[in-house]
Amino acid sequence: PDNASPLLVSHYISPKMAVLLKQKGIEYVDCAGNLYLNKMPLYIEIGGQKHAPKPPGADRLFRTAGLKLVYQFLRNKQSLNATYRMLADDAGIALGAIGSLFGELEKRGNLIIEDGQRQLHAIEELLQRWQLGYLETLRPKLLLQRCQLAPGYSIAQLPERLKQLPDGKQVLIGGELGASLMVSGFVPQSAVFYLTPEQQLKLMLQLHLTPDPNGSITMLQPFGRKCSWTGWQPEGLTLADPLLTFAELSGSETDQVAQKLYNQYLAPRLR
């Protein structure tokens, strides 16, 4: 409505910030119990409620190690019942972290145990939270380089160029380029390559790529042992797992492609 005004909802609003908000006429409420409503039919002000500190280890599930482990579960639900050592090796994380991460999954309601078997629960919510954590926390730590193509080349030509390289199959293809190879009728505008730091410079020279912080090609370092897809692969190429490719498609222009990717490759896993 025309007479509507903003209401700020926050985990915590400090006393200093509360004063500034009231001066601007902005109503607010936070999780500590501080509240300011100044319009009909409610006039309420509660202040001085202190910020409750987070318990040690809170949100560890969506830090680097936790995101790598959750990836294993979303990729293959059966891995929930693998040994701790196998999970640590596959995810590329410390063995000692597995137990506490399982505990956090259970506290969040994403893990239940029936007849001695672990099962994922509220999977859709976990997938959404993992995708956000991947983009905000894990992906920046995997970044090796962003590059731009040399003039005269296009993203769509990259698969054929990779096929011509002796070690082209060692590069995992993801992002929009990977999605275009899984979903027909989509023209990619960018690409993600998963490769080791030792492969990076060689591939840049072979494909005539130049460093560019705004480039359309992103090089990421794979983690653990399960970043490649075990399903269908185009001849002479290697695709990254559809879960990683799905996570990269977060823009409005790729929403339809992401939905197709989800319906065709992820939904059957998560059922």
GROMACS .gro file of C-alpha atoms in nm:
model
  271
    1PRO     CA    1   0.000   0.000   0.000
    2ASP     CA    2   0.102   0.362  -0.055
    3ASN     CA    3   0.109   0.431   0.316
    4ALA     CA    4   0.325   0.127   0.398
    5SER     CA    5   0.659   0.176   0.572
    6PRO     CA    6   0.960  -0.054   0.619
    7LEU     CA    7   1.001  -0.291   0.912
    8LEU     CA    8   1.355  -0.408   0.980
    9VAL     CA    9   1.379  -0.765   1.112
   10SER     CA   10   1.726  -0.858   1.235
   11HIS     CA   11   1.909  -1.112   1.450
   12TYR     CA   12   2.018  -0.826   1.679
   13ILE     CA   13   1.988  -0.446   1.678
   14SER     CA   14   2.231  -0.263   1.907
   15PRO     CA   15   2.112   0.028   2.125
   16LYS     CA   16   2.310   0.274   1.909
   17MET     CA   17   2.151   0.141   1.592
   18ALA     CA   18   1.807   0.149   1.758
   19VAL     CA   19   1.846   0.524   1.819
   20LEU     CA   20   1.939   0.585   1.455
   21LEU     CA   21   1.645   0.379   1.328
   22LYS     CA   22   1.397   0.568   1.548
   23GLN     CA   23   1.538   0.900   1.427
   24LYS     CA   24   1.471   0.783   1.070
   25GLY     CA   25   1.124   0.662   1.160
   26ILE     CA   26   1.208   0.299   1.080
   27GLU     CA   27   1.034   0.033   1.287
   28TYR     CA   28   1.229  -0.275   1.389
   29VAL     CA   29   1.228  -0.604   1.577
   30ASP     CA   30   1.512  -0.843   1.664
   31CYS     CA   31   1.558  -1.193   1.802
   32ALA     CA   32   1.675  -1.064   2.139
   33GLY     CA   33   1.330  -0.912   2.203
   34ASN     CA   34   1.398  -0.546   2.118
   35LEU     CA   35   1.096  -0.396   1.942
   36TYR     CA   36   0.982  -0.060   1.808
   37LEU     CA   37   0.637  -0.017   1.647
   38ASN     CA   38   0.515   0.338   1.607
   39LYS     CA   39   0.204   0.332   1.388
   40MET     CA   40  -0.160   0.257   1.435
   41PRO     CA   41  -0.284   0.033   1.580
   42LEU     CA   42   0.032  -0.062   1.775
   43TYR     CA   43   0.267   0.163   1.968
   44ILE     CA   44   0.527  -0.056   2.137
   45GLU     CA   45   0.887  -0.002   2.238
   46ILE     CA   46   1.104  -0.259   2.412
   47GLY     CA   47   1.475  -0.191   2.455
   48GLY     CA   48   1.779  -0.306   2.648
   49GLN     CA   49   1.747  -0.674   2.563
   50LYS     CA   50   2.097  -0.815   2.531
   51HIS     CA   51   2.236  -1.008   2.238
   52ALA     CA   52   2.255  -1.379   2.317
   53PRO     CA   53   2.596  -1.515   2.214
   54LYS     CA   54   2.599  -1.808   1.977
   55PRO     CA   55   2.703  -2.141   2.128
   56PRO     CA   56   3.054  -2.260   2.034
   57GLY     CA   57   3.062  -2.424   1.693
   58ALA     CA   58   2.728  -2.281   1.581
   59ASP     CA   59   2.682  -2.278   1.204
   60ARG     CA   60   2.994  -2.491   1.161
   61LEU     CA   61   2.790  -2.709   0.929
   62PHE     CA   62   2.794  -2.431   0.669
   63ARG     CA   63   3.158  -2.347   0.696
   64THR     CA   64   3.415  -2.500   0.464
   65ALA     CA   65   3.441  -2.852   0.611
   66GLY     CA   66   3.068  -2.882   0.672
   67LEU     CA   67   2.981  -2.772   0.320
   68LYS     CA   68   3.216  -3.033   0.175
   69LEU     CA   69   3.051  -3.304   0.384
   70VAL     CA   70   2.694  -3.198   0.309
   71TYR     CA   71   2.786  -3.207  -0.059
   72GLN     CA   72   2.863  -3.578  -0.024
   73PHE     CA   73   2.519  -3.643   0.127
   74LEU     CA   74   2.329  -3.441  -0.134
   75ARG     CA   75   2.530  -3.607  -0.409
   76ASN     CA   76   2.457  -3.957  -0.276
   77LYS     CA   77   2.221  -4.013   0.017
   78GLN     CA   78   2.363  -4.362   0.073
   79SER     CA   79   2.693  -4.207   0.180
   80LEU     CA   80   2.528  -4.107   0.509
   81ASN     CA   81   2.595  -4.459   0.634
   82ALA     CA   82   2.954  -4.482   0.514
   83THR     CA   83   3.234  -4.499   0.770
   84TYR     CA   84   3.370  -4.176   0.913
   85ARG     CA   85   3.708  -4.244   0.752
   86MET     CA   86   3.555  -4.296   0.409
   87LEU     CA   87   3.352  -3.976   0.441
   88ALA     CA   88   3.656  -3.778   0.550
   89ASP     CA   89   3.858  -3.909   0.253
   90ASP     CA   90   3.580  -3.843   0.000
   91ALA     CA   91   3.509  -3.492   0.131
   92GLY     CA   92   3.873  -3.399   0.186
   93ILE     CA   93   3.825  -3.296   0.549
   94ALA     CA   94   3.969  -3.401   0.886
   95LEU     CA   95   3.840  -3.727   1.031
   96GLY     CA   96   3.783  -3.564   1.370
   97ALA     CA   97   3.531  -3.318   1.226
   98ILE     CA   98   3.281  -3.580   1.109
   99GLY     CA   99   3.118  -3.657   1.445
  100SER     CA  100   3.043  -3.296   1.539
  101LEU     CA  101   2.909  -3.222   1.190
  102PHE     CA  102   2.673  -3.517   1.216
  103GLY     CA  103   2.559  -3.377   1.551
  104GLU     CA  104   2.479  -3.041   1.394
  105LEU     CA  105   2.287  -3.207   1.113
  106GLU     CA  106   2.078  -3.387   1.373
  107LYS     CA  107   2.016  -3.069   1.575
  108ARG     CA  108   1.896  -2.890   1.261
  109GLY     CA  109   1.651  -3.168   1.191
  110ASN     CA  110   1.825  -3.273   0.870
  111LEU     CA  111   1.934  -3.610   1.006
  112ILE     CA  112   1.720  -3.879   1.163
  113ILE     CA  113   1.816  -4.232   1.268
  114GLU     CA  114   1.573  -4.517   1.209
  115ASP     CA  115   1.654  -4.883   1.269
  116GLY     CA  116   2.020  -4.792   1.309
  117GLN     CA  117   2.036  -4.621   0.969
  118ARG     CA  118   2.098  -4.249   0.912
  119GLN     CA  119   1.851  -4.074   0.683
  120LEU     CA  120   1.840  -3.721   0.541
  121HIS     CA  121   1.537  -3.512   0.635
  122ALA     CA  122   1.411  -3.178   0.499
  123ILE     CA  123   1.637  -3.227   0.200
  124GLU     CA  124   1.505  -2.934  -0.006
  125GLU     CA  125   1.582  -2.689   0.274
  126LEU     CA  126   1.927  -2.841   0.317
  127LEU     CA  127   1.996  -2.813  -0.057
  128GLN     CA  128   1.900  -2.444  -0.061
  129ARG     CA  129   2.114  -2.371   0.245
  130TRP     CA  130   2.406  -2.565   0.099
  131GLN     CA  131   2.387  -2.378  -0.233
  132LEU     CA  132   2.401  -2.046  -0.050
  133GLY     CA  133   2.694  -2.164   0.161
  134TYR     CA  134   2.874  -2.298  -0.145
  135LEU     CA  135   2.852  -1.964  -0.327
  136GLU     CA  136   2.934  -1.748  -0.024
  137THR     CA  137   3.190  -1.958   0.165
  138LEU     CA  138   3.327  -2.262  -0.017
  139ARG     CA  139   3.356  -2.136  -0.375
  140PRO     CA  140   3.577  -1.833  -0.289
  141LYS     CA  141   3.822  -2.070  -0.117
  142LEU     CA  142   3.840  -2.289  -0.428
  143LEU     CA  143   3.908  -1.999  -0.666
  144LEU     CA  144   4.230  -2.026  -0.867
  145GLN     CA  145   4.179  -1.767  -1.140
  146ARG     CA  146   3.922  -1.586  -1.351
  147CYS     CA  147   4.009  -1.553  -1.718
  148GLN     CA  148   3.891  -1.407  -2.044
  149LEU     CA  149   3.891  -1.571  -2.386
  150ALA     CA  150   4.116  -1.438  -2.659
  151PRO     CA  151   3.936  -1.236  -2.929
  152GLY     CA  152   3.772  -1.454  -3.193
  153TYR     CA  153   3.684  -1.739  -2.957
  154SER     CA  154   3.352  -1.816  -2.789
  155ILE     CA  155   3.244  -2.011  -2.482
  156ALA     CA  156   3.051  -2.257  -2.699
  157GLN     CA  157   3.375  -2.355  -2.878
  158LEU     CA  158   3.552  -2.462  -2.560
  159PRO     CA  159   3.432  -2.826  -2.553
  160GLU     CA  160   3.581  -2.897  -2.898
  161ARG     CA  161   3.902  -2.719  -2.804
  162LEU     CA  162   3.930  -2.927  -2.485
  163LYS     CA  163   3.881  -3.248  -2.683
  164GLN     CA  164   4.189  -3.164  -2.886
  165LEU     CA  165   4.411  -3.138  -2.578
  166PRO     CA  166   4.598  -3.450  -2.459
  167ASP     CA  167   4.487  -3.396  -2.099
  168GLY     CA  168   4.155  -3.222  -2.173
  169LYS     CA  169   3.957  -3.499  -2.000
  170GLN     CA  170   4.128  -3.415  -1.670
  171VAL     CA  171   3.948  -3.079  -1.662
  172LEU     CA  172   3.598  -3.096  -1.508
  173ILE     CA  173   3.346  -2.877  -1.690
  174GLY     CA  174   3.079  -2.698  -1.487
  175GLY     CA  175   2.887  -2.373  -1.467
  176GLU     CA  176   2.682  -2.257  -1.765
  177LEU     CA  177   2.901  -2.449  -2.009
  178GLY     CA  178   2.851  -2.771  -1.816
  179ALA     CA  179   2.476  -2.707  -1.799
  180SER     CA  180   2.461  -2.654  -2.176
  181LEU     CA  181   2.608  -3.002  -2.226
  182MET     CA  182   2.344  -3.154  -1.997
  183VAL     CA  183   2.041  -2.949  -2.100
  184SER     CA  184   1.972  -2.891  -2.470
  185GLY     CA  185   1.881  -2.554  -2.619
  186PHE     CA  186   2.093  -2.340  -2.386
  187VAL     CA  187   2.371  -2.109  -2.509
  188PRO     CA  188   2.629  -2.057  -2.230
  189GLN     CA  189   2.779  -1.718  -2.157
  190SER     CA  190   3.035  -1.841  -1.904
  191ALA     CA  191   3.219  -2.154  -1.795
  192VAL     CA  192   3.362  -2.308  -1.479
  193PHE     CA  193   3.661  -2.543  -1.493
  194TYR     CA  194   3.765  -2.757  -1.198
  195LEU     CA  195   4.136  -2.837  -1.214
  196THR     CA  196   4.447  -2.850  -0.997
  197PRO     CA  197   4.683  -2.554  -0.954
  198GLU     CA  198   4.945  -2.753  -1.149
  199GLN     CA  199   4.709  -2.773  -1.449
  200GLN     CA  200   4.604  -2.408  -1.436
  201LEU     CA  201   4.887  -2.231  -1.621
  202LYS     CA  202   4.915  -2.503  -1.884
  203LEU     CA  203   4.543  -2.485  -1.964
  204MET     CA  204   4.552  -2.106  -1.983
  205LEU     CA  205   4.831  -2.128  -2.241
  206GLN     CA  206   4.660  -2.403  -2.439
  207LEU     CA  207   4.326  -2.220  -2.457
  208HIS     CA  208   4.479  -1.871  -2.493
  209LEU     CA  209   4.320  -1.742  -2.173
  210THR     CA  210   4.427  -1.420  -2.004
  211PRO     CA  211   4.371  -1.330  -1.637
  212ASP     CA  212   4.072  -1.101  -1.587
  213PRO     CA  213   3.888  -1.048  -1.255
  214ASN     CA  214   3.566  -1.003  -1.454
  215GLY     CA  215   3.634  -1.279  -1.705
  216SER     CA  216   3.372  -1.528  -1.819
  217ILE     CA  217   3.583  -1.834  -1.733
  218THR     CA  218   3.634  -1.930  -1.370
  219MET     CA  219   3.895  -2.183  -1.263
  220LEU     CA  220   3.825  -2.362  -0.936
  221GLN     CA  221   4.021  -2.623  -0.746
  222PRO     CA  222   3.823  -2.945  -0.687
  223PHE     CA  223   3.783  -3.072  -0.332
  224GLY     CA  224   3.776  -3.427  -0.204
  225ARG     CA  225   3.742  -3.716  -0.448
  226LYS     CA  226   3.386  -3.684  -0.580
  227CYS     CA  227   3.365  -3.366  -0.790
  228SER     CA  228   3.337  -3.545  -1.124
  229TRP     CA  229   3.010  -3.693  -1.245
  230THR     CA  230   2.975  -4.070  -1.251
  231GLY     CA  231   2.690  -4.055  -1.504
  232TRP     CA  232   2.685  -3.990  -1.879
  233GLN     CA  233   2.982  -3.801  -2.018
  234PRO     CA  234   3.020  -3.641  -2.363
  235GLU     CA  235   3.286  -3.815  -2.569
  236GLY     CA  236   3.630  -3.683  -2.489
  237LEU     CA  237   3.510  -3.458  -2.202
  238THR     CA  238   3.451  -3.483  -1.828
  239LEU     CA  239   3.161  -3.305  -1.661
  240ALA     CA  240   3.154  -3.189  -1.302
  241ASP     CA  241   2.881  -3.338  -1.087
  242PRO     CA  242   2.537  -3.187  -1.167
  243LEU     CA  243   2.508  -3.070  -0.805
  244LEU     CA  244   2.808  -2.838  -0.849
  245THR     CA  245   2.678  -2.717  -1.185
  246PHE     CA  246   2.335  -2.652  -1.034
  247ALA     CA  247   2.492  -2.449  -0.752
  248GLU     CA  248   2.659  -2.218  -1.006
  249LEU     CA  249   2.328  -2.130  -1.178
  250SER     CA  250   2.199  -1.867  -0.938
  251GLY     CA  251   2.118  -1.580  -1.175
  252SER     CA  252   1.771  -1.494  -1.304
  253GLU     CA  253   1.878  -1.561  -1.663
  254THR     CA  254   1.966  -1.921  -1.577
  255ASP     CA  255   1.673  -2.003  -1.348
  256GLN     CA  256   1.493  -2.209  -1.612
  257VAL     CA  257   1.808  -2.404  -1.692
  258ALA     CA  258   1.868  -2.465  -1.322
  259GLN     CA  259   1.514  -2.599  -1.287
  260LYS     CA  260   1.564  -2.836  -1.580
  261LEU     CA  261   1.893  -2.952  -1.433
  262TYR     CA  262   1.725  -3.009  -1.099
  263ASN     CA  263   1.430  -3.201  -1.244
  264GLN     CA  264   1.643  -3.423  -1.465
  265TYR     CA  265   1.947  -3.496  -1.249
  266LEU     CA  266   1.900  -3.390  -0.886
  267ALA     CA  267   1.538  -3.472  -0.804
  268PRO     CA  268   1.584  -3.848  -0.868
  269ARG     CA  269   1.874  -3.847  -0.621
  270LEU     CA  270   1.688  -3.664  -0.349
  271ARG     CA  271   1.366  -3.861  -0.355
   0.00000   0.00000   0.00000
